[in-house]
Short mmCIF file of C-alpha atoms and ligand atoms in Angstrom, two decimals:
data_model
loop_
_atom_site.label_atom_id
_atom_site.label_comp_id
_atom_site.label_asym_id
_atom_site.label_seq_id
_atom_site.Cartn_x
_atom_site.Cartn_y
_atom_site.Cartn_z
CA UNK A 18 153.50 93.92 112.65
CA UNK A 19 152.11 96.95 113.12
CA UNK A 20 149.34 97.16 115.83
CA UNK A 21 147.51 100.52 116.23
CA UNK A 22 148.57 101.51 119.35
CA UNK A 23 145.38 102.69 121.10
CA UNK A 24 144.27 98.93 121.01
CA UNK A 25 147.31 97.53 121.82
CA UNK A 26 146.75 98.92 125.05
CA UNK A 27 143.19 97.62 125.09
CA UNK A 28 144.07 94.06 124.37
CA UNK A 29 143.68 93.11 127.99
CA UNK A 30 140.37 94.59 128.03
CA UNK A 31 139.28 93.19 124.47
CA UNK A 32 140.95 89.50 125.98
CA UNK A 33 138.29 89.44 128.86
CA UNK A 34 134.98 90.96 126.71
CA UNK A 35 136.08 88.12 124.47
CA UNK A 36 136.37 85.36 127.71
CA UNK A 37 132.46 86.95 128.93
CA UNK A 38 131.14 86.70 125.77
CA UNK A 39 132.37 83.12 124.83
CA UNK A 40 130.76 82.04 127.67
CA UNK A 41 127.80 83.13 127.33
CA UNK A 42 126.92 82.39 123.89
CA UNK A 43 123.47 82.61 122.30
CA UNK A 44 121.78 81.70 119.19
CA UNK A 45 120.39 82.85 116.26
CA UNK A 46 117.81 85.64 117.03
CA UNK A 47 118.03 84.97 120.52
CA UNK A 48 121.13 87.26 121.51
CA UNK A 49 119.59 89.11 124.37
CA UNK A 50 122.74 89.66 126.51
CA UNK A 51 125.15 89.79 123.93
CA UNK A 52 123.85 92.73 122.04
CA UNK A 53 122.89 94.24 125.86
CA UNK A 54 126.61 93.89 126.42
CA UNK A 55 127.59 95.42 123.31
CA UNK A 56 125.29 97.93 123.45
CA UNK A 57 126.27 99.47 127.04
CA UNK A 58 129.33 99.13 126.35
CA UNK A 59 129.47 101.14 123.13
CA UNK A 60 127.08 103.87 124.42
CA UNK A 61 129.76 103.54 127.06
CA UNK A 62 132.51 105.21 124.84
CA UNK A 63 130.12 107.88 123.98
CA UNK A 64 128.31 106.63 120.23
CA UNK A 65 125.42 106.70 119.05
CA UNK A 66 123.64 103.24 119.58
CA UNK A 67 120.30 101.79 117.37
CA UNK A 68 119.30 98.79 118.94
CA UNK A 69 116.40 95.75 117.96
CA UNK A 70 117.72 95.46 114.65
CA UNK A 71 116.18 92.28 112.92
CA UNK A 72 115.53 92.07 116.71
CA UNK A 73 119.02 91.64 118.56
CA UNK A 74 120.70 93.68 115.75
CA UNK A 75 122.77 96.23 117.25
CA UNK A 76 124.24 99.60 115.45
CA UNK A 77 126.89 102.42 116.65
CA UNK A 78 127.70 105.27 115.14
CA UNK A 79 130.36 107.34 115.86
CA UNK A 80 130.83 110.94 113.76
CA UNK A 81 133.60 112.95 113.77
CA UNK A 82 134.16 115.86 111.65
CA UNK A 83 132.38 117.46 108.97
CA UNK A 84 132.29 115.06 106.42
CA UNK A 85 129.38 113.50 104.97
CA UNK A 86 131.42 109.89 104.01
CA UNK A 87 130.61 107.25 105.77
CA UNK A 88 131.19 103.38 106.25
CA UNK A 89 129.62 100.12 107.61
CA UNK A 90 132.11 97.52 109.62
CA UNK A 91 130.59 94.68 110.62
CA UNK A 92 130.38 91.70 112.83
CA UNK A 93 128.51 88.80 114.05
CA UNK A 94 126.80 88.38 117.42
CA UNK A 95 125.96 84.74 117.29
CA UNK A 96 126.34 81.07 118.14
CA UNK A 97 126.13 77.22 117.48
CA UNK A 98 124.04 74.38 119.03
CA UNK A 99 127.02 72.53 119.55
CA UNK A 100 128.38 70.69 123.08
CA UNK A 101 131.59 72.65 123.81
CA UNK A 102 134.33 70.27 124.52
CA UNK A 103 137.60 73.21 124.52
CA UNK A 104 138.18 72.39 127.75
CA UNK A 105 139.17 76.13 128.46
CA UNK A 106 138.74 78.36 131.46
CA UNK A 107 135.48 80.05 129.66
CA UNK A 108 133.79 77.49 128.12
CA UNK A 109 130.14 77.79 127.70
CA UNK A 110 128.04 78.06 131.07
CA UNK A 111 125.13 78.02 128.29
CA UNK A 112 124.49 74.03 128.29
CA UNK A 113 124.18 72.86 123.61
CA UNK A 114 125.47 76.21 122.89
CA UNK A 115 128.86 77.34 121.70
CA UNK A 116 131.37 79.94 120.10
CA UNK A 117 132.42 77.64 117.67
CA UNK A 118 133.06 80.22 114.75
CA UNK A 119 134.56 82.36 116.64
CA UNK A 120 131.47 85.05 116.46
CA UNK A 121 132.71 86.35 120.22
CA UNK A 122 136.09 87.08 118.20
CA UNK A 123 134.58 89.56 115.63
CA UNK A 124 132.14 90.59 118.67
CA UNK A 125 134.60 91.83 120.35
CA UNK A 126 137.25 92.94 117.83
CA UNK A 127 134.50 95.17 116.17
CA UNK A 128 133.58 96.90 119.54
CA UNK A 129 137.23 97.34 120.60
CA UNK A 130 137.53 99.30 116.56
CA UNK A 131 134.78 101.39 118.17
CA UNK A 132 136.88 102.57 121.12
CA UNK A 133 139.82 102.81 119.53
CA UNK A 134 138.28 105.18 116.89
CA UNK A 135 136.65 106.56 119.15
CA UNK A 136 139.58 107.48 121.51
CA UNK A 137 141.71 108.50 118.17
CA UNK A 138 139.15 111.07 116.67
CA UNK A 139 141.40 110.45 113.67
CA UNK A 140 138.43 110.38 111.57
CA UNK A 141 136.69 112.53 109.18
CA UNK A 142 133.09 111.19 108.50
CA UNK A 143 131.03 108.58 110.02
CA UNK A 144 131.23 105.15 110.81
CA UNK A 145 129.00 102.12 111.48
CA UNK A 146 129.50 99.66 113.60
CA UNK A 147 126.32 96.67 112.20
CA UNK A 148 126.28 94.01 114.88
CA UNK A 149 124.56 91.60 113.18
CA UNK A 150 122.37 88.46 114.75
CA UNK A 151 121.16 85.17 113.49
CA UNK A 152 124.50 84.79 110.72
CA UNK A 153 125.07 80.66 110.72
CA UNK A 154 121.87 79.11 109.15
CA UNK A 155 118.85 82.24 109.69
CA UNK A 156 120.18 85.06 107.80
CA UNK A 157 120.29 87.52 110.21
CA UNK A 158 122.37 89.83 107.69
CA UNK A 159 118.94 89.34 104.99
CA UNK A 160 116.87 90.05 107.61
CA UNK A 161 118.54 93.66 108.37
CA UNK A 162 118.66 94.12 104.88
CA UNK A 163 115.58 93.82 104.15
CA UNK A 164 114.59 95.60 106.97
CA UNK A 165 116.35 99.82 105.01
CA UNK A 166 119.27 99.16 106.84
CA UNK A 167 121.25 100.70 104.14
CA UNK A 168 117.95 103.23 103.83
CA UNK A 169 118.76 104.56 107.56
CA UNK A 170 122.64 104.32 107.94
CA UNK A 171 123.85 105.54 104.55
CA UNK A 172 127.17 103.70 103.57
CA UNK A 173 128.65 103.87 100.65
CA UNK A 174 130.64 100.34 101.45
CA UNK A 175 130.68 98.05 104.12
CA UNK A 176 133.49 95.59 105.52
CA UNK A 177 133.31 91.59 107.17
CA UNK A 178 136.14 89.77 108.51
CA UNK A 179 136.30 86.18 109.76
CA UNK A 180 138.84 84.42 111.28
CA UNK A 181 140.63 81.95 109.12
CA UNK A 182 141.85 78.57 111.82
CA UNK A 183 143.63 77.26 108.56
CA UNK A 184 145.62 80.90 107.41
CA UNK A 185 148.56 81.34 109.78
CA UNK A 186 147.61 83.88 112.88
CA UNK A 187 149.26 87.63 111.58
CA UNK A 188 147.91 86.78 108.05
CA UNK A 189 145.46 88.21 105.84
CA UNK A 190 143.69 86.71 103.03
CA UNK A 191 140.77 88.45 100.66
CA UNK A 192 140.12 88.53 96.32
CA UNK A 193 138.07 90.17 94.07
CA UNK A 194 135.52 88.86 93.53
CA UNK A 195 133.86 84.88 95.05
CA UNK A 196 135.35 84.17 98.41
CA UNK A 197 132.47 81.94 99.63
CA UNK A 198 129.77 80.16 97.92
CA UNK A 199 126.46 80.21 97.40
CA UNK A 200 124.69 77.24 99.75
CA UNK A 201 121.05 75.94 98.55
CA UNK A 202 119.57 73.70 100.36
CA UNK A 203 117.62 70.53 98.75
CA UNK A 204 114.43 68.08 99.73
CA UNK A 205 113.80 64.88 97.54
CA UNK A 206 110.35 63.31 98.75
CA UNK A 207 109.71 59.62 96.06
CA UNK A 208 106.72 58.14 96.89
CA UNK A 209 106.11 54.26 95.32
CA UNK A 210 104.12 51.72 97.12
CA UNK A 211 105.12 49.71 100.00
CA UNK A 212 104.86 45.95 100.03
CA UNK A 213 106.21 42.59 101.13
CA UNK A 214 110.33 42.41 100.92
CA UNK A 215 109.68 39.03 99.38
CA UNK A 216 107.26 40.28 96.92
CA UNK A 217 108.66 43.72 95.27
CA UNK A 218 106.54 43.16 91.90
CA UNK A 219 103.07 43.94 94.37
CA UNK A 220 104.93 47.47 95.06
CA UNK A 221 106.81 50.44 93.63
CA UNK A 222 109.94 50.46 95.77
CA UNK A 223 111.98 53.63 96.44
CA UNK A 224 114.77 52.81 97.49
CA UNK A 225 115.43 51.78 94.02
CA UNK A 226 114.99 55.66 93.41
CA UNK A 227 117.25 56.68 96.31
CA UNK A 228 119.96 54.26 95.22
CA UNK A 229 119.91 56.12 91.69
CA UNK A 230 119.03 59.25 92.62
CA UNK A 231 122.22 60.04 94.22
CA UNK A 232 124.54 58.19 91.81
CA UNK A 233 122.77 60.47 89.47
CA UNK A 234 122.62 64.24 91.14
CA UNK A 235 126.49 63.33 91.58
CA UNK A 236 126.77 63.81 87.31
CA UNK A 237 125.15 67.52 87.97
CA UNK A 238 129.05 68.61 88.43
CA UNK A 239 130.90 66.17 86.56
CA UNK A 240 128.87 66.55 83.35
CA UNK A 241 127.03 69.23 83.23
CA UNK A 242 129.00 72.04 84.56
CA UNK A 243 131.68 73.62 82.52
CA UNK A 244 135.12 72.33 84.31
CA UNK A 245 136.50 75.41 85.17
CA UNK A 246 133.32 76.37 87.69
CA UNK A 247 133.32 74.88 90.76
CA UNK A 248 129.41 72.93 92.00
CA UNK A 249 129.13 71.02 94.96
CA UNK A 250 126.18 68.28 95.34
CA UNK A 251 126.11 66.58 98.40
CA UNK A 252 123.15 63.86 99.80
CA UNK A 253 123.76 63.73 103.15
CA UNK A 254 120.93 62.58 105.01
CA UNK A 255 118.19 59.33 103.48
CA UNK A 256 115.20 58.95 105.88
CA UNK A 257 113.30 55.58 104.76
CA UNK A 258 112.14 51.69 106.05
CA UNK A 259 111.82 50.30 109.85
CA UNK A 260 112.66 47.06 109.79
CA UNK A 261 113.83 43.70 107.51
CA UNK A 262 111.25 42.87 105.56
CA UNK A 263 109.06 45.36 104.56
CA UNK A 264 109.84 48.17 101.62
CA UNK A 265 108.82 51.07 102.50
CA UNK A 266 106.24 53.52 101.07
CA UNK A 267 108.16 56.84 100.87
CA UNK A 268 111.75 56.93 100.85
CA UNK A 269 113.27 61.27 101.48
CA UNK A 270 117.36 62.42 100.73
CA UNK A 271 117.94 65.62 101.94
CA UNK A 272 121.47 67.31 101.37
CA UNK A 273 123.37 70.40 100.00
CA UNK A 274 124.48 72.40 96.70
CA UNK A 275 127.05 75.01 96.94
CA UNK A 276 128.31 77.31 93.63
CA UNK A 277 129.97 80.75 92.93
CA UNK A 278 128.10 81.62 89.62
CA UNK A 279 123.84 82.19 89.56
CA UNK A 280 124.10 80.59 85.94
CA UNK A 281 125.81 77.57 87.34
CA UNK A 282 122.89 77.39 90.71
CA UNK A 283 120.50 77.50 87.89
CA UNK A 284 121.69 74.96 86.42
CA UNK A 285 122.26 72.48 89.23
CA UNK A 286 118.55 72.74 90.15
CA UNK A 287 117.35 72.60 86.66
CA UNK A 288 119.60 69.20 86.05
CA UNK A 289 118.28 68.27 89.90
CA UNK A 290 114.39 68.64 88.79
CA UNK A 291 114.98 66.64 85.45
CA UNK A 292 117.13 64.35 87.13
CA UNK A 293 114.57 63.58 90.22
CA UNK A 294 111.25 63.65 87.25
CA UNK A 295 112.94 61.32 85.46
CA UNK A 296 114.29 58.40 87.85
CA UNK A 297 110.60 58.81 89.04
CA UNK A 298 108.89 58.32 85.95
CA UNK A 299 111.46 54.80 85.19
CA UNK A 300 110.14 53.79 88.87
CA UNK A 301 106.32 54.22 87.66
CA UNK A 302 106.29 56.77 91.07
CA UNK A 303 106.06 60.04 92.14
CA UNK A 304 108.75 62.07 93.41
CA UNK A 305 109.10 66.11 95.13
CA UNK A 306 112.07 67.99 95.05
CA UNK A 307 112.13 71.54 97.33
CA UNK A 308 114.83 73.58 96.09
CA UNK A 309 115.61 76.43 98.33
CA UNK A 310 118.41 78.75 98.05
CA UNK A 311 119.72 79.89 101.54
CA UNK A 312 122.85 82.51 100.95
CA UNK A 313 124.39 84.09 97.99
CA UNK A 314 127.71 83.85 97.04
CA UNK A 315 130.02 86.22 98.83
CA UNK A 316 131.48 88.53 95.95
CA UNK A 317 133.72 91.67 96.79
CA UNK A 318 133.64 94.37 94.97
CA UNK A 319 137.58 95.50 93.26
CA UNK A 320 137.85 99.41 94.46
CA UNK A 321 136.70 97.66 98.12
CA UNK A 322 138.68 94.92 98.02
CA UNK A 323 141.83 97.87 97.27
CA UNK A 324 140.53 99.01 100.25
CA UNK A 325 141.49 95.86 102.49
CA UNK A 326 144.16 94.85 101.13
CA UNK A 327 145.58 98.35 101.69
CA UNK A 328 144.88 97.92 105.16
CA UNK A 329 145.67 94.65 105.90
CA UNK A 330 149.00 95.53 104.61
CA UNK A 331 149.73 98.80 106.77
CA UNK A 332 148.87 95.98 109.70
CA UNK A 333 150.52 92.92 109.04
CA UNK A 334 152.73 93.78 105.82
CA UNK A 335 152.70 92.93 102.01
CA UNK A 336 154.22 89.46 102.73
CA UNK A 337 151.48 88.24 105.12
CA UNK A 338 148.55 89.47 102.66
CA UNK A 339 147.11 86.97 100.36
CA UNK A 340 144.98 88.63 98.30
CA UNK A 341 144.49 85.42 95.86
CA UNK A 342 143.43 82.07 98.02
CA UNK A 343 141.29 79.97 97.02
CA UNK A 344 138.15 80.94 97.52
CA UNK A 345 135.96 78.61 100.43
CA UNK A 346 132.23 76.55 98.97
CA UNK A 347 131.59 77.77 103.22
CA UNK A 348 128.62 80.55 102.60
CA UNK A 349 128.10 83.43 104.97
CA UNK A 350 125.50 85.76 105.20
CA UNK A 351 127.46 88.81 104.65
CA UNK A 352 126.77 88.15 101.12
CA UNK A 353 123.56 89.90 101.13
CA UNK A 354 124.66 93.54 102.58
CA UNK A 355 127.06 92.85 99.80
CA UNK A 356 124.51 92.46 97.24
CA UNK A 357 123.16 95.61 98.30
CA UNK A 358 126.20 97.60 99.24
CA UNK A 359 129.83 97.05 97.32
CA UNK A 360 132.60 95.90 100.02
CA UNK A 361 134.57 93.39 100.75
CA UNK A 362 135.25 90.23 102.75
CA UNK A 363 138.34 89.19 104.38
CA UNK A 364 140.24 86.23 105.94
CA UNK A 365 141.69 87.35 109.85
CA UNK A 366 144.33 84.28 109.74
CA UNK A 367 144.13 82.92 113.28
CA UNK A 368 145.62 79.29 113.02
CA UNK A 369 148.86 77.20 115.02
CA UNK A 370 149.43 75.01 113.16
CA UNK A 371 147.53 72.00 111.55
CA UNK A 372 146.43 70.90 115.42
CA UNK A 373 144.55 73.92 114.97
CA UNK A 374 140.31 73.34 115.04
CA UNK A 375 138.61 74.30 112.44
CA UNK A 376 135.48 75.96 112.84
CA UNK A 377 132.33 74.95 113.92
CA UNK A 378 133.93 71.94 115.66
CA UNK A 379 133.30 70.87 119.28
CA UNK A 380 137.54 71.67 120.82
CA UNK A 381 137.18 75.45 118.69
CA UNK A 382 138.63 78.27 120.70
CA UNK A 383 138.56 81.90 118.91
CA UNK A 384 142.55 82.56 119.16
CA UNK A 385 143.26 85.62 121.69
CA UNK A 386 147.24 86.69 119.90
CA UNK A 387 144.99 87.65 116.19
CA UNK A 388 142.31 90.27 118.39
CA UNK A 389 144.87 93.46 117.99
CA UNK A 390 145.32 92.18 114.50
CA UNK A 391 141.91 92.22 114.17
CA UNK A 392 140.88 95.40 115.89
CA UNK A 393 144.03 97.20 114.81
CA UNK A 394 142.43 96.30 111.09
CA UNK A 395 139.76 97.78 111.74
CA UNK A 396 140.63 101.08 112.85
CA UNK A 397 143.35 101.16 110.04
CA UNK A 398 140.56 100.51 107.24
CA UNK A 399 138.05 103.32 109.33
CA UNK A 400 141.38 106.23 109.21
CA UNK A 401 142.61 105.44 105.78
CA UNK A 402 138.41 105.44 104.01
CA UNK A 403 137.50 108.50 105.97
CA UNK A 404 140.83 109.91 106.29
CA UNK A 405 141.40 113.88 108.87
CA UNK A 406 143.04 116.34 107.54
CA UNK A 407 146.23 116.95 109.25
ZN1 ZN B 25 130.01 79.44 111.10
ZN1 ZN B 26 131.11 82.31 111.36
#
């Protein structure tokens, strides 16, 4: 392990920041106190600070030397609507909200990197420290891109990082190409005709639609996709009926679809529409499909992945960098930034064994032992990409 000395010295302070943020979680677009905490520290470090991006986003700017080269490093600020059960002393003070995805750790590591890079003065160029709101579900990263963040802060590449509890602390993983899936949601509403359950011939039973549709939707992945292409269709909600002896008028199905490639995503949506229309016609009722593409796949570019591998290797050593991990069907709104700019999103190992709670688990807590590693990665990446003449 090759921690940056200034980062190792900051480690106790960074752990304190992380605990403060963990105890005061805020959810999508409401990260006011978190944004103020970030802005205040960036200003104390002497950085130029921009607030109010996508509502509660913050960008810190560190310029040094004469080069016009610039890169962006990004963290996310938001927490989740979860009742914390971790039992740690720094547990959430905001009931019903919890940093169960480790964005408290991400924010801390990026702040720590800003502080260490400002102290070391070893870059020639500009680093933009991007703290985005609303990563979970609400696409704060998309809003920042649409607001023109990359015009306001021109950079040649943007980098992201997420803690990964299923990988051991002291390791990192990244790959060129897709690392996280596209995230779509769908809602199907089938409307038949309610009737007495003892006289079904007098109605059009939407329950029959539901039972056939759920099964048929599973044929999209098994029968329509190339066997070597990845896709997921999960029906996660069925809503219909109130009692034993009434056939309801309507059934609502909801769920999510995941994919890595645009043509797979197109196939899933197209086949879903055909299946919904076909089953509705079969049972003489109407059905509507609302299919919404929320986050695209997170796709790393080749050159920048090479840069990320170089920085990770310098910190944790070649044997602890996995350059071909199995991609995840989870999703990430950093994908919108990668659609606009070249870059690389990496996983930072935070696991301590099979008992480590997963992301979004109420017993989860970011692993403090990973803070200095992730922070050293950011510092090393910036100094390698914006090298000062020695
Ligand atoms: Zn999450
Ligand atoms: Zn997350």
